[in-house]
Amino acid sequence: MMSGGPAVRVSIESSCERQVQEVSLDGMETYVPPLSMSQNLAKLAQRIDFGQSSDSDEERTDREKRDEWSTREAEEDEGTVKFQPSLWPWDSVRNNLRSALTEMCVLHDVLSVVKEKKYMALDPVSQDPTVAKTPQVFQLISKKRSLATAAQLLLKGAEKLTKSLAENQEQRRQRDFNSELLRLRSQWKLRKVGDKILGDLSYRSAGSLFPHQGTFEVIKNTDIDLDKKVPDDYCPLTVQIPSDLEGSAYIKVSIQKQSPDIGDLGTLNLFRRPPKAKPGSQMWHLRLEAAQNVLLCKEIFAQLSREAVQIKSQIPHIVVKNQIISHPFPGLQLSISLCHSAGEKKSQRASPDRIKPDDHLYVLEHNLHQLIREFHKQTLSSVTMPHPASAPFGHKRLRLAGPMGYDKAEISSWQHIEGLLEKIIKQAKHIFLRSRTARTIDSLASRIEDPQIQAHWSNINDVYESSVKVLITSQGYEQICKSIQLQLNIGVEQIRVVHRDGRVITLSHQEQELQDFLLSQMSQHQVHAVQQLAKVMGWHVLSFSNHVGLGPIESVGNASAITVASPNGEHAISVRNGPESGCKVLVQFPRSQAKEPPKSDVVQDGKWSHLRGSYKEVHWGRMEGRNFVYKMELLMAALTPCS
Amino acid sequence: MGVTCVCQVPVAEGKSVQQTVDMLHKKLEQLGAVKQGNFWVDCETYHATANATGQQSKQLYVMHNSEAPLSCMALFEGGPFLTADANFDVLMVKLKSHFQNAKSHKVESRGARYRYCDFLVKVGTIAMSSSAKGISVEVEYCACVIPGDCLNLIKEFMQSFLGSNAPEMPSNKAEGQLYTPVDCVDPMSQYLELFGKVRKQQVLPSSGVR
């Protein structure tokens, strides 16, 4: 009971569980309207997934639902709660469950039937009984017939194939000639004259001016018996080459020291080199190639002999039959011969003239081929054609000679007046000079051990020029004693030597000159080495001369001499080295160490005894040490006091 | 191609042209020069035919030099020049209507060519219609193409064998030209000047044997 006072109004309000949808500008809150119970239920039901909820099912269920709903509505229109629209989702659920139940029952029934066999049993479907009974004889006959049909078909097919194969072979033999001819035509020039097929194997189209025709004839090979076995190297066509181009040929270039007997000139050298047969090349190809080579060799030889006769040189060239002999250097003979072995004869292998086969300078033979090809190219080159009518023939640059005012030196440098023979002789001279220089250096290197001589040949050289760098060093002292370095440029007739100190010396082709020069350089090297060694050891050079005028005269070069003094001045070493006289080493001792100290009335002061006095020769041969510089180092070390 | 200097050597007292030339040859050989064949330089005069305005017709000189055997040089006196192929002569024949050859004015200098290291000395007899008129000496220093650098050297060399006859240096070269490289027309213009002098001398009663 409330005691007096007015009644307090108490209002109860549920807590606001609604979400605020929007707060308007004047502070009014708008709440999201809460879901009614049915809406809530519907929302939850829709979250459940009932499996196949395809559109058609849905439609069907919808239709069913509608039908049901309409019928049920007609029956009971009391508004049962069950058929309110909000229960639509549960309908599909119910239908799906019902169908699942049906399926399960069926499956259960089938399984119980299979397992228990109480009310029903499974029975296989029986075969049709009418097919089973056929007598075996009939089977056999029918099988035989079908096999016979199949065999007949196969035999017919095989017969057709063999027939076509035989036809092909026959055709191929006929066609072979054409295909061979096609192959021949792809590599050689052919033309049809009347009913003959002629070809051209000369270098006419490549620019050669040799008058030989070089025609060959292509003949069909019909003497083949088709019944017999076809030989392996059978070729349906053969070529007939001119008789003077048969066999094989090559140009032999050789250098001999002594000239052989005059009676040996003009013998036909019959060394025969087997032709290199490339695999897969036909017989006609080999023969044609050999014939073309013979033609080229003949052209080369004809050109060389023509020039040999025309050109005037100091020693005339001799042309005898198939040999051209010239003398590039005195005592040396260069012979260029055309070796042509005609036909297939192999018996001439054992020729008495079998001198060293490596006499043959293959390089020069190759160069001859290259030179003649260059000559061919020149006649055809675009340098000469096309060509304005007013300009002279020759190099294109010469057309500018007039307007540019070229003088004679420039014009002559543009005109090639050297013939094939001159070029090849120059090349032969160079090769000979180079090999002789190499031999000289090598013989010196093997003979003399003390200053070592090294030759570094340049890899890049010209047909007319090669170069080699010659170093003279002492073993073990290469870094100290490297003052003698020579660059030799070997030309066609001369050797030009460029010394490290700038001198340029031209040596002739004489072997002796080079040898003498190198010997003199080696002797100078020893003295230079002493000078360098003195620098390193701290000794002072008192005098040094590359060419002393004292002492015995050397026949080769000059002797050099040096005098060095020890660091404290007490001792001095004098060295004189000559290419012929060898080395002579003298040591100067201070006066105080002389055996008999000179007594003199004039010189009485003791200090004079510290000066250097008499000389004593060193037995250089008995010194220890493997080379001159080593011995010198030991001597210097011995004469330098340790303190 | 080097710097060239052309000068005229007067004929020695009491000697003929040939004897003077022989004397020069001997001096050169004593010096150590080597004879290397012959040389010739010639000059032909062409008159341009009078044009409508009646101006004085210019003279075109066409010169040949054995040093450039395939070339032909055409010069106007003090004016432009042209270096051409040897076919230029044929062209001049075709242009007969515009340029007429004054055949009597052909001057040439022929003689021996000596080589002394880098120097080429050419001693030639100037002849006009096969009568000797004078002696020309040309010295070419092959090692240099800039006149300013070597004219003094050439002068010294010429003094060594010409003695007092050595000329003064050509003053016709403007300052700018002294240090530009020479071309093949330079000796030609010098020869032209020389030939012009010789032609003028001929007009005076020439004392042939002086």
PDB file of N, CA and C in Angstrom, chain A residues 38 41-42 44-46 48 50 65 82 85-97:
ATOM      1  N   SER A  38       6.198 -14.581 -38.584  1.00  0.00           N
ATOM      2  CA  SER A  38       6.188 -15.378 -39.817  1.00  0.00           C
ATOM      3  C   SER A  38       7.358 -15.004 -40.708  1.00  0.00           C
ATOM      4  N   LEU A  41      10.394 -16.645 -39.371  1.00  0.00           N
ATOM      5  CA  LEU A  41      10.412 -18.071 -39.695  1.00  0.00           C
ATOM      6  C   LEU A  41      10.810 -18.295 -41.145  1.00  0.00           C
ATOM      7  N   ALA A  42      10.218 -17.471 -41.972  1.00  0.00           N
ATOM      8  CA  ALA A  42      10.532 -17.608 -43.403  1.00  0.00           C
ATOM      9  C   ALA A  42      12.020 -17.384 -43.646  1.00  0.00           C
ATOM     10  N   LEU A  44      14.456 -17.919 -41.615  1.00  0.00           N
ATOM     11  CA  LEU A  44      15.229 -19.080 -41.174  1.00  0.00           C
ATOM     12  C   LEU A  44      15.076 -20.253 -42.119  1.00  0.00           C
ATOM     13  N   ALA A  45      13.839 -20.435 -42.619  1.00  0.00           N
ATOM     14  CA  ALA A  45      13.619 -21.571 -43.519  1.00  0.00           C
ATOM     15  C   ALA A  45      14.379 -21.416 -44.808  1.00  0.00           C
ATOM     16  N   GLN A  46      14.493 -20.196 -45.241  1.00  0.00           N
ATOM     17  CA  GLN A  46      15.195 -20.011 -46.508  1.00  0.00           C
ATOM     18  C   GLN A  46      16.671 -20.291 -46.392  1.00  0.00           C
ATOM     19  N   ILE A  48      17.827 -22.876 -45.076  1.00  0.00           N
ATOM     20  CA  ILE A  48      18.034 -24.318 -45.205  1.00  0.00           C
ATOM     21  C   ILE A  48      18.121 -24.667 -46.684  1.00  0.00           C
ATOM     22  N   PHE A  50      17.783 -27.517 -49.438  1.00  0.00           N
ATOM     23  CA  PHE A  50      17.168 -28.833 -49.555  1.00  0.00           C
ATOM     24  C   PHE A  50      17.642 -29.591 -50.772  1.00  0.00           C
ATOM     25  N   LYS A  65       1.923 -26.571 -55.618  1.00  0.00           N
ATOM     26  CA  LYS A  65       1.499 -25.847 -54.425  1.00  0.00           C
ATOM     27  C   LYS A  65       0.261 -25.036 -54.718  1.00  0.00           C
ATOM     28  N   LYS A  82      -1.905 -23.583 -41.822  1.00  0.00           N
ATOM     29  CA  LYS A  82      -0.888 -24.266 -42.635  1.00  0.00           C
ATOM     30  C   LYS A  82      -0.681 -23.661 -44.012  1.00  0.00           C
ATOM     31  N   PRO A  85       0.613 -18.070 -47.085  1.00  0.00           N
ATOM     32  CA  PRO A  85       1.744 -17.902 -48.020  1.00  0.00           C
ATOM     33  C   PRO A  85       3.128 -17.987 -47.346  1.00  0.00           C
ATOM     34  N   SER A  86       3.133 -17.719 -46.122  1.00  0.00           N
ATOM     35  CA  SER A  86       4.462 -17.750 -45.508  1.00  0.00           C
ATOM     36  C   SER A  86       4.991 -19.166 -45.345  1.00  0.00           C
ATOM     37  N   LEU A  87       4.123 -20.210 -45.581  1.00  0.00           N
ATOM     38  CA  LEU A  87       4.610 -21.578 -45.461  1.00  0.00           C
ATOM     39  C   LEU A  87       5.097 -22.154 -46.785  1.00  0.00           C
ATOM     40  N   TRP A  88       5.194 -21.364 -47.884  1.00  0.00           N
ATOM     41  CA  TRP A  88       5.651 -21.863 -49.190  1.00  0.00           C
ATOM     42  C   TRP A  88       7.004 -22.548 -49.113  1.00  0.00           C
ATOM     43  N   PRO A  89       7.917 -22.033 -48.428  1.00  0.00           N
ATOM     44  CA  PRO A  89       9.221 -22.694 -48.433  1.00  0.00           C
ATOM     45  C   PRO A  89       9.147 -24.088 -47.819  1.00  0.00           C
ATOM     46  N   TRP A  90       8.262 -24.320 -46.894  1.00  0.00           N
ATOM     47  CA  TRP A  90       8.200 -25.627 -46.246  1.00  0.00           C
ATOM     48  C   TRP A  90       7.609 -26.681 -47.157  1.00  0.00           C
ATOM     49  N   ASP A  91       6.887 -26.248 -48.145  1.00  0.00           N
ATOM     50  CA  ASP A  91       6.313 -27.181 -49.084  1.00  0.00           C
ATOM     51  C   ASP A  91       7.390 -27.928 -49.853  1.00  0.00           C
ATOM     52  N   SER A  92       8.319 -27.200 -50.355  1.00  0.00           N
ATOM     53  CA  SER A  92       9.377 -27.847 -51.129  1.00  0.00           C
ATOM     54  C   SER A  92      10.152 -28.794 -50.249  1.00  0.00           C
ATOM     55  N   VAL A  93      10.318 -28.388 -49.044  1.00  0.00           N
ATOM     56  CA  VAL A  93      11.034 -29.246 -48.096  1.00  0.00           C
ATOM     57  C   VAL A  93      10.279 -30.558 -47.949  1.00  0.00           C
ATOM     58  N   ARG A  94       8.978 -30.451 -47.750  1.00  0.00           N
ATOM     59  CA  ARG A  94       8.145 -31.636 -47.547  1.00  0.00           C
ATOM     60  C   ARG A  94       8.184 -32.561 -48.743  1.00  0.00           C
ATOM     61  N   ASN A  95       8.093 -31.980 -49.943  1.00  0.00           N
ATOM     62  CA  ASN A  95       8.093 -32.813 -51.146  1.00  0.00           C
ATOM     63  C   ASN A  95       9.416 -33.532 -51.314  1.00  0.00           C
ATOM     64  N   ASN A  96      10.448 -32.809 -51.094  1.00  0.00           N
ATOM     65  CA  ASN A  96      11.763 -33.431 -51.250  1.00  0.00           C
ATOM     66  C   ASN A  96      11.940 -34.561 -50.270  1.00  0.00           C
ATOM     67  N   LEU A  97      11.518 -34.354 -49.077  1.00  0.00           N
ATOM     68  CA  LEU A  97      11.663 -35.411 -48.081  1.00  0.00           C
ATOM     69  C   LEU A  97      10.837 -36.617 -48.452  1.00  0.00           C
TER      70      LEU A  97
END
